[in-house]
PDB file of C-alpha atoms in Angstrom:
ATOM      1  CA  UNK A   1       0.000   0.000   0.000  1.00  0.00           C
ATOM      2  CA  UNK A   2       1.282   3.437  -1.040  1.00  0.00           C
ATOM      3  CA  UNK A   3       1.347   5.736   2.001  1.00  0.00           C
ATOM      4  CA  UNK A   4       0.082   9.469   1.674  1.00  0.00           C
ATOM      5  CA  UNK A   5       1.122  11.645   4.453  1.00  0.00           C
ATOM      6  CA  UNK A   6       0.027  15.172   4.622  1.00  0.00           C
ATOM      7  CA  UNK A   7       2.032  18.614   6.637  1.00  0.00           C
ATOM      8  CA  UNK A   8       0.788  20.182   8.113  1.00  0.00           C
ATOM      9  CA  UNK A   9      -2.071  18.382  10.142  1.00  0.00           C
ATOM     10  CA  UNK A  10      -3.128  21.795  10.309  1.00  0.00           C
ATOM     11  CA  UNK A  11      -2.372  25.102   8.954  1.00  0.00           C
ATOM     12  CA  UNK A  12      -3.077  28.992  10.054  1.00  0.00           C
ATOM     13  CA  UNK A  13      -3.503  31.516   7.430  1.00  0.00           C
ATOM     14  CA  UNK A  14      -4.915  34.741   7.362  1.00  0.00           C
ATOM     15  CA  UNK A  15      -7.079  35.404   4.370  1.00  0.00           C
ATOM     16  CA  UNK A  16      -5.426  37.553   1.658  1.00  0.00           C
ATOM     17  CA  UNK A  17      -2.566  35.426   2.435  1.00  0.00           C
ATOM     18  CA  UNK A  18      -0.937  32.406   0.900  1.00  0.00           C
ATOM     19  CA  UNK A  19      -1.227  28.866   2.244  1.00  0.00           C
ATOM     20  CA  UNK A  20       1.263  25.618   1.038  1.00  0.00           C
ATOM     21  CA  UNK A  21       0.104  22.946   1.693  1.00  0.00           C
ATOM     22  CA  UNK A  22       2.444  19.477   1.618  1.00  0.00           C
ATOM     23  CA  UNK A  23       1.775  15.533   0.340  1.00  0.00           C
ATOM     24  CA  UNK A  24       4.693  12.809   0.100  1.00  0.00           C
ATOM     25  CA  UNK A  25       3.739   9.456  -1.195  1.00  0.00           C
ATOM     26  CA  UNK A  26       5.966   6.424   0.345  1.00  0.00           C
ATOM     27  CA  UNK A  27       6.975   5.460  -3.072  1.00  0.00           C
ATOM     28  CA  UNK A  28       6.506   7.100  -6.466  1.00  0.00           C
ATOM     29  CA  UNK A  29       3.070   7.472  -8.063  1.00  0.00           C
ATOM     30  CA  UNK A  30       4.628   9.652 -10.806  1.00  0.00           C
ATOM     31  CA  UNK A  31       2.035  12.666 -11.396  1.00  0.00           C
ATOM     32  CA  UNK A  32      -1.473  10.024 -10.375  1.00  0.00           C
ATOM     33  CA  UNK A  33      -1.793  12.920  -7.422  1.00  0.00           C
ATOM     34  CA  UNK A  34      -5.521  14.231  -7.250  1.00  0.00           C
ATOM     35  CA  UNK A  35      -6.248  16.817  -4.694  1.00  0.00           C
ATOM     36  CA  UNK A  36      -9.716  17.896  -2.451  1.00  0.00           C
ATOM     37  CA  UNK A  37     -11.599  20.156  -0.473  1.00  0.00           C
ATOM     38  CA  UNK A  38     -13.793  19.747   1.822  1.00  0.00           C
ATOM     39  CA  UNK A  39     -16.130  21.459   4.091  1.00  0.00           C
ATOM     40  CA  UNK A  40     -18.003  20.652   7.176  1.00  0.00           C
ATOM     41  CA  UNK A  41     -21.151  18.334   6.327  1.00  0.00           C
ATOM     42  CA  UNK A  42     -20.075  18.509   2.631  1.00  0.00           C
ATOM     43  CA  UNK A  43     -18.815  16.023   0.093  1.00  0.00           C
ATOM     44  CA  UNK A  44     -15.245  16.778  -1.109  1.00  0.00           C
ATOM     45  CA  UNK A  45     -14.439  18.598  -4.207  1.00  0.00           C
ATOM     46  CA  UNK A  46     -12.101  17.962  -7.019  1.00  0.00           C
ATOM     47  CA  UNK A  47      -9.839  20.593  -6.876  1.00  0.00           C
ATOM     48  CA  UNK A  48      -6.654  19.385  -8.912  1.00  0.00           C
ATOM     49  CA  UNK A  49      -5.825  16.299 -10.763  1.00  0.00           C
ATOM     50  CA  UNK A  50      -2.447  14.510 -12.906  1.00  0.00           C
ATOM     51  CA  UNK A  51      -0.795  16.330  -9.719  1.00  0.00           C
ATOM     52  CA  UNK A  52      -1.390  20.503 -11.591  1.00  0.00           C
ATOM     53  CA  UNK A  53      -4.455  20.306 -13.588  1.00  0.00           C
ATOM     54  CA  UNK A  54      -7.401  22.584 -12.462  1.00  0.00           C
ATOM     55  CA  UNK A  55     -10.818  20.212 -12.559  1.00  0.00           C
ATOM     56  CA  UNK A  56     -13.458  22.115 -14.036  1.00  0.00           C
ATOM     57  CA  UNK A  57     -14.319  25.401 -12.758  1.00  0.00           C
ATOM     58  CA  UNK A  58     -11.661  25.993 -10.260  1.00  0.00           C
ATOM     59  CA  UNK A  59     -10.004  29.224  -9.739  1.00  0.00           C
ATOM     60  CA  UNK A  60      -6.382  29.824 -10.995  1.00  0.00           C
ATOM     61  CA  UNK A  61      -5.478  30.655  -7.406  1.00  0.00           C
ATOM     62  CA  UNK A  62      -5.508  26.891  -6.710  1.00  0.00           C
ATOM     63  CA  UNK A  63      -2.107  25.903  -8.579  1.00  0.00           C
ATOM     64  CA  UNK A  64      -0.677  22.089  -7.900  1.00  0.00           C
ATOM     65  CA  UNK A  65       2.564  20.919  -8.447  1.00  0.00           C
ATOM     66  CA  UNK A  66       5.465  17.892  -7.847  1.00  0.00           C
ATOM     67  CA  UNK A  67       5.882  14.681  -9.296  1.00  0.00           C
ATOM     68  CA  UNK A  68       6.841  11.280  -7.824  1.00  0.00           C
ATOM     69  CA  UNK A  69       6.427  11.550  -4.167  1.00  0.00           C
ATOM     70  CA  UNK A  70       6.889  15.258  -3.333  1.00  0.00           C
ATOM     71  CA  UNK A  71       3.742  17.432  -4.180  1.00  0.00           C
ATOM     72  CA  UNK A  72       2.213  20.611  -3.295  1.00  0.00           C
ATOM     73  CA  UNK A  73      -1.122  22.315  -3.511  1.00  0.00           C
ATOM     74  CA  UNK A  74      -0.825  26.708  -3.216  1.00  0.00           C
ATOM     75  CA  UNK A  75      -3.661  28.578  -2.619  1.00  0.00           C
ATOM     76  CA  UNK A  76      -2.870  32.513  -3.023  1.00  0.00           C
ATOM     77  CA  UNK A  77      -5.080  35.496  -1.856  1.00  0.00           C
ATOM     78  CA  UNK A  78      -6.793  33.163   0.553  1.00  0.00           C
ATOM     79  CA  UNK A  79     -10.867  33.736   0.167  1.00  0.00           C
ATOM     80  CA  UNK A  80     -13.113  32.988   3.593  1.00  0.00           C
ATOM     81  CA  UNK A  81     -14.544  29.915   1.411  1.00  0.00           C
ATOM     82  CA  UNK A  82     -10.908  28.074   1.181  1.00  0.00           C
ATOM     83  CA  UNK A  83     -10.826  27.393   5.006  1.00  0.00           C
ATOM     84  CA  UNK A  84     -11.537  23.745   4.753  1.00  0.00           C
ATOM     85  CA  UNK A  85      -9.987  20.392   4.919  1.00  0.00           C
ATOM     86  CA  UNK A  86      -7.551  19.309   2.036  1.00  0.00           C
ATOM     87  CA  UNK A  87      -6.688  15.890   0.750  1.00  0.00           C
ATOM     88  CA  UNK A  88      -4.443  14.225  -1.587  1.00  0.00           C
ATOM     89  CA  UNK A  89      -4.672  11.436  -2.947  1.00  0.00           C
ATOM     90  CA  UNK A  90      -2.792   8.824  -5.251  1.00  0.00           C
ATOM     91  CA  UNK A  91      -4.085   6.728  -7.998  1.00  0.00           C
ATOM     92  CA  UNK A  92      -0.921   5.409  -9.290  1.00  0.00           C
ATOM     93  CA  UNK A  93      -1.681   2.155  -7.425  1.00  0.00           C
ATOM     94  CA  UNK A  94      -5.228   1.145  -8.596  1.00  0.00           C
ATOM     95  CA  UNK A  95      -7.623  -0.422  -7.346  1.00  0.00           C
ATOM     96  CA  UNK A  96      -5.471   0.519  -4.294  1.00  0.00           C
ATOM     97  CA  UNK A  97      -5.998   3.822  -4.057  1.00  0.00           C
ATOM     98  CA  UNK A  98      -4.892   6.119  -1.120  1.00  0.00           C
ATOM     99  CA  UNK A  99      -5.724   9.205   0.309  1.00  0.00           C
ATOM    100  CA  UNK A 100      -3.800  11.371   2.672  1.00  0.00           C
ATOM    101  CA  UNK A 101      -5.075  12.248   6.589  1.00  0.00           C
ATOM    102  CA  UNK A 102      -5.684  15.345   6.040  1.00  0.00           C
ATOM    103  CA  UNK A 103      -4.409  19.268   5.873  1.00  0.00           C
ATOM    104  CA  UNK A 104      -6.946  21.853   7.911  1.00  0.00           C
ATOM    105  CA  UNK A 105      -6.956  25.005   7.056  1.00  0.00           C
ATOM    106  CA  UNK A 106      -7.694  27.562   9.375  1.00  0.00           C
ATOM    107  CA  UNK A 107      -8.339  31.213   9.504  1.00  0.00           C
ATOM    108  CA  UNK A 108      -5.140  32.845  11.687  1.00  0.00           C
TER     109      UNK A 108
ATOM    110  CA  UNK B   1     -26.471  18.378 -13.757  1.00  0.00           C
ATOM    111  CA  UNK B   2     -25.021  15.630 -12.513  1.00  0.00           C
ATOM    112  CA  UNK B   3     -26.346  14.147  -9.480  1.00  0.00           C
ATOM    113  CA  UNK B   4     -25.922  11.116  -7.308  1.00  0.00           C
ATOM    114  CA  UNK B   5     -28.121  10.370  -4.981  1.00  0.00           C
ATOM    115  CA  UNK B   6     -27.550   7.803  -1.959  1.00  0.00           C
ATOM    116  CA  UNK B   7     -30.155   6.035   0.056  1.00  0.00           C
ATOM    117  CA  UNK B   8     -30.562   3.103   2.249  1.00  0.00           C
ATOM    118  CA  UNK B   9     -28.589   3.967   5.321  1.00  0.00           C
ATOM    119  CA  UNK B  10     -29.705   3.461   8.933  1.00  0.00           C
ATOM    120  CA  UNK B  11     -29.027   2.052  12.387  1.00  0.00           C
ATOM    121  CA  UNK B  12     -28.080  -1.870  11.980  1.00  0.00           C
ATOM    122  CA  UNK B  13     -26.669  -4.633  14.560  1.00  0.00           C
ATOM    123  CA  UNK B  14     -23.079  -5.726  14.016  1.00  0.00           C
ATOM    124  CA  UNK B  15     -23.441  -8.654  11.726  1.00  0.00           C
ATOM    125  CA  UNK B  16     -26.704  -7.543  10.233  1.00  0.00           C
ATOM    126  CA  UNK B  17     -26.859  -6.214   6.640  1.00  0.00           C
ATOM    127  CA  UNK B  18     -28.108  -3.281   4.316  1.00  0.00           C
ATOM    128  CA  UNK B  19     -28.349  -2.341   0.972  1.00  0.00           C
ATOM    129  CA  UNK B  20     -27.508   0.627  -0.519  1.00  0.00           C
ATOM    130  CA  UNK B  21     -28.442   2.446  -3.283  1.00  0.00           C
ATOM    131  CA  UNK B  22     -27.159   5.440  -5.368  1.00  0.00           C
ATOM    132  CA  UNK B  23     -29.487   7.484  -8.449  1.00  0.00           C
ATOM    133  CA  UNK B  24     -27.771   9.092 -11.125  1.00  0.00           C
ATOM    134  CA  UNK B  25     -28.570  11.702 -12.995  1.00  0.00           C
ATOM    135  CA  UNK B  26     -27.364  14.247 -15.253  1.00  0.00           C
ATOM    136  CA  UNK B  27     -25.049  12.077 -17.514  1.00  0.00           C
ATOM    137  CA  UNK B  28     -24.698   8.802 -19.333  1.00  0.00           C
ATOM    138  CA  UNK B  29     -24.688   6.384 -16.080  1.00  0.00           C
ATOM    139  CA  UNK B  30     -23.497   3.914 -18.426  1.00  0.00           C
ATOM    140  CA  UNK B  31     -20.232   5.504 -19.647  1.00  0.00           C
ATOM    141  CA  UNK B  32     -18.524   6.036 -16.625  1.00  0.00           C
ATOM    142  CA  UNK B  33     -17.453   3.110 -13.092  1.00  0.00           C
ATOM    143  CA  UNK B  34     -18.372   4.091 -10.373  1.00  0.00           C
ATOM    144  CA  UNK B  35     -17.017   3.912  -6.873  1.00  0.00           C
ATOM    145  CA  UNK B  36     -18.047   3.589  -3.294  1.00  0.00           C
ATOM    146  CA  UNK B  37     -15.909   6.156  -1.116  1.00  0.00           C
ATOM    147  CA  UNK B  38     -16.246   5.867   3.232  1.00  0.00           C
ATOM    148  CA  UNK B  39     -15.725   8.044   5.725  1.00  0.00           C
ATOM    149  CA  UNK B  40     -16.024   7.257   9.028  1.00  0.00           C
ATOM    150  CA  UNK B  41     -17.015  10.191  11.982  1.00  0.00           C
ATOM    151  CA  UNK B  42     -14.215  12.556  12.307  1.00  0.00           C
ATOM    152  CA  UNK B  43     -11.822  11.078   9.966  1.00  0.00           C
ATOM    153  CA  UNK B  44     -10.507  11.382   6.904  1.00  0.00           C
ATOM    154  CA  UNK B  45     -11.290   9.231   3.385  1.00  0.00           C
ATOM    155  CA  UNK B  46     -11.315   5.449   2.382  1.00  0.00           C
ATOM    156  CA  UNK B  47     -11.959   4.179  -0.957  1.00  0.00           C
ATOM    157  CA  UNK B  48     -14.312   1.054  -0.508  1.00  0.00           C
ATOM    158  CA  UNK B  49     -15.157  -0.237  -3.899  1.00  0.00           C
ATOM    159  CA  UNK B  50     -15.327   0.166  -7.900  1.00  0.00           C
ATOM    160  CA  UNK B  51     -17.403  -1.374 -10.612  1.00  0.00           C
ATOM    161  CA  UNK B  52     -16.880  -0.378 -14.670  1.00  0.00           C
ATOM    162  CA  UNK B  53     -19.200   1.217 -16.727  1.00  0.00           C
ATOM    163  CA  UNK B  54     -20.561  -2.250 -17.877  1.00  0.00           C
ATOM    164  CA  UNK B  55     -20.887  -3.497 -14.968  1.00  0.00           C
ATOM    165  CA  UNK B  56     -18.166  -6.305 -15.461  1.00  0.00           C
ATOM    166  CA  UNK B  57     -15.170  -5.854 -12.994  1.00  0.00           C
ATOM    167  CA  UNK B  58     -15.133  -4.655  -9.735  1.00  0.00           C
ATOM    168  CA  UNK B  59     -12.629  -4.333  -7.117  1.00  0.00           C
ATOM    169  CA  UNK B  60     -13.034  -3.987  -3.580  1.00  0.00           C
ATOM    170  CA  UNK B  61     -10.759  -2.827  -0.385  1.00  0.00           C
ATOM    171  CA  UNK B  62      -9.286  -5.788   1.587  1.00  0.00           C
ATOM    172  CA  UNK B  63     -11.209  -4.034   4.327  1.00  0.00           C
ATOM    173  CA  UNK B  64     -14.683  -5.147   3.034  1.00  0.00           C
ATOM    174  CA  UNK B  65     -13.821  -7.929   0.540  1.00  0.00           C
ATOM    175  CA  UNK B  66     -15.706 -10.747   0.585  1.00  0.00           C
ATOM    176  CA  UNK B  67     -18.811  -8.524   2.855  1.00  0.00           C
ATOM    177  CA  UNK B  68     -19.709  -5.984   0.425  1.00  0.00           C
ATOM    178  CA  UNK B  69     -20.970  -6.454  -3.031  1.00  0.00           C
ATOM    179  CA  UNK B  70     -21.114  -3.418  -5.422  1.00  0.00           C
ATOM    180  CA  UNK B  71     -23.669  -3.909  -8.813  1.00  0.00           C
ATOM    181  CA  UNK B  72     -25.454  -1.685 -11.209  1.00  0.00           C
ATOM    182  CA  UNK B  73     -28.213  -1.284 -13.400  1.00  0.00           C
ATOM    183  CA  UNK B  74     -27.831   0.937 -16.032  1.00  0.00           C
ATOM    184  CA  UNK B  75     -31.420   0.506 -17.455  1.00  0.00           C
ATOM    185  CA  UNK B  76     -32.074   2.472 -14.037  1.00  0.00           C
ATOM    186  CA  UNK B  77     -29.017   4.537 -13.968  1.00  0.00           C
ATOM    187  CA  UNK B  78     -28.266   3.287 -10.399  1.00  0.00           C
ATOM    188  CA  UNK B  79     -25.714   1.694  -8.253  1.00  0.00           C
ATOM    189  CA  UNK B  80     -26.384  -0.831  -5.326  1.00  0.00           C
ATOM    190  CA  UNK B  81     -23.935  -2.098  -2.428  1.00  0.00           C
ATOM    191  CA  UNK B  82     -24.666  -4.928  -0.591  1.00  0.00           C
ATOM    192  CA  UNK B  83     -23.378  -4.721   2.550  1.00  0.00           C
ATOM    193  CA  UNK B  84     -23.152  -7.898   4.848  1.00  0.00           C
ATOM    194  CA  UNK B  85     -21.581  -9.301   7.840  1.00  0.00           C
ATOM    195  CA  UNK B  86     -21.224  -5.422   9.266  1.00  0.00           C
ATOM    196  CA  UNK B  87     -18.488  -4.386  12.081  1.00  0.00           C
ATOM    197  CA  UNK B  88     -18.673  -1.352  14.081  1.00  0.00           C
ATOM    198  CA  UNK B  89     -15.318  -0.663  12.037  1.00  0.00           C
ATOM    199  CA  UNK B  90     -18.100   0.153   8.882  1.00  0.00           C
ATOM    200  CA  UNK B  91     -19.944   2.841  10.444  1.00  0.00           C
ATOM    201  CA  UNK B  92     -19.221   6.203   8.158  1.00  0.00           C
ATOM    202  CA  UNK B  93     -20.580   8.245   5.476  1.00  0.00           C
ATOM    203  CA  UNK B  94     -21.004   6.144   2.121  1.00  0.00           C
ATOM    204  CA  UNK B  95     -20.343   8.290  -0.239  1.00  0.00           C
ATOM    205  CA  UNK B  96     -21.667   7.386  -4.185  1.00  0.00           C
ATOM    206  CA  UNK B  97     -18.534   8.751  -6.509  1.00  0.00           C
ATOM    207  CA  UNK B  98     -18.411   9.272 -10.036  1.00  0.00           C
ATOM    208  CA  UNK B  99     -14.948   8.036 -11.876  1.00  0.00           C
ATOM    209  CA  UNK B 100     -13.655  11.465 -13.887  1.00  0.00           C
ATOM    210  CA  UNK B 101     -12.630   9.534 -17.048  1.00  0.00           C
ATOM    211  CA  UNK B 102     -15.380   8.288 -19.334  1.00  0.00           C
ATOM    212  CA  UNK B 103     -15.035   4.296 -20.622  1.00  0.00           C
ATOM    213  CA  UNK B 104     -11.899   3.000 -18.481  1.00  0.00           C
ATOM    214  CA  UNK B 105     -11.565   3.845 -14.958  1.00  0.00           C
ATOM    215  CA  UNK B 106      -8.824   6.504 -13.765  1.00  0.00           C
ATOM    216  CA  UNK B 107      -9.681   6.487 -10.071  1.00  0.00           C
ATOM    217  CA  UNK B 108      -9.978   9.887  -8.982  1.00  0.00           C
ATOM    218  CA  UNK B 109     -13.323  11.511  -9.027  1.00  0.00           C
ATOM    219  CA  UNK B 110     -15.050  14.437 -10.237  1.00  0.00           C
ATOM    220  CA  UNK B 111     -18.367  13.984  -8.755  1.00  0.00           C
ATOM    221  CA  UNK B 112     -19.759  13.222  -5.600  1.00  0.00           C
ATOM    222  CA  UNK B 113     -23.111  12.398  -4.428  1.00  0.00           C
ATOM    223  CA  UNK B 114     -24.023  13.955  -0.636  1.00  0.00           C
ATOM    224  CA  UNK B 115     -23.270  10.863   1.083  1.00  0.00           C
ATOM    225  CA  UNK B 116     -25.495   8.397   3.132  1.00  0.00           C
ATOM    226  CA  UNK B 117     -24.735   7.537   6.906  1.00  0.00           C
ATOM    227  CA  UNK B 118     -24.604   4.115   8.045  1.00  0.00           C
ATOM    228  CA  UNK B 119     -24.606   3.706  11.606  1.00  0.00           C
ATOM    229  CA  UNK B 120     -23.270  -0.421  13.392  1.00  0.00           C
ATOM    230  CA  UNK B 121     -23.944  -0.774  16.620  1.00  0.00           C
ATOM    231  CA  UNK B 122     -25.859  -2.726  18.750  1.00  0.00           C
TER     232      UNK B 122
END
């Protein structure tokens, strides 16, 4: 099983700001890196997939990037409706798919 | 617009069973596999279970393999898991997930339905 680990477990940002947020994969899973959002009593939300593609109708201020095991997702010019939790997730390794614990993100 | 639509959770005994169900809507059910993603109170996601757009192959976790059967009818545009021999270790949102490639299965999703809650205890 391919291990996702996410830093931080949590993450203070004021809004305006920028917040990077970290995924490493225990072995590579080349660009097969999707990324979510979600919010309290909601389903998540494809934000980014093939580890820097935008899914449909996100804003450019969500950029993704890395390949292998090292990614990152970068959310500039926070907005009050990115404070949610974050997940990556690898589907290099189908049908055993992974998904990371978790990054909050928190107003500071 | 697409929708999926999950019903059929509830309160059941450990080692009962339930049946879920998931309505599409809004696209060609039959062109795309879809999954079965879990998340239990408070924690974070597990993927459960896949089927292909014909209905053909499926895959589960090892966590429910051999307990949970996935199936589909696209006549009806709808998904149903069979879930048997339940643990308190099953108790989390079911969530009904659309694959995002059309025809083969990519395994990351684009669409999700709202989620249904299935509660094991005794």
């Amino acid at each position: 099983e391919i291990v996702m680990t996410q830093s931080p477990a949590t993450l203070s940002v004021s809004p305006g700001e920028r917040a990077t947020l970290s995924c490493r994969a225990s072995q590579s899973v080349s660009s097969n890196l999707a990324w979510y959002q979600q919010k309290p009593g909601q389903a998540p939300r494809l934000l980014i997939y093939g580890a820097s593609t935008r899914a449909t109708g996100i804003p450019a201020r969500f950029s993704g990037s890395g390949s292998g095991t090292e990614f990152t997702l970068i959310i500039t010019s926070l907005q009050s409706e990115d404070f949610a939790v974050y997940y990556c997730q690898q589907y290099k390794n189908w049908p055993a798919i992974t998904f990371g614990q978790g990054t909050r993100l928190e107003i500071k | 617009q697409v929708q999926l639509v999950e019903s059929g959770g509830g309160v059941v005994q450990p080692g009962r069973s339930l049946r879920l169900s998931c309505a599409a809507s809004g696209f060609t059910f039959s062109n795309y596999a879809i999954h079965l993603v879990r998340q239990a109170p408070g924690k974070g996601l597990e993927w459960v279970a896949v089927i292909a757009s014909d209905g053909r192959d499926k895959h589960y976790a090892d966590s429910v393999k051999g307990r949970f059967t996935i199936s589909r009818d696209n006549s009806k545009n709808t998904l149903f898991v069979q879930m048997n021999s339940l643990r308190a270790e099953d108790t989390a949102v079911y969530y009904c997930v659309r694959d995002a490639d059309i025809g083969a299965a990519d395994y990351y999703f684009d669409y999700w339905g709202q989620g249904t809650l299935v509660t094991v205890s005794s």
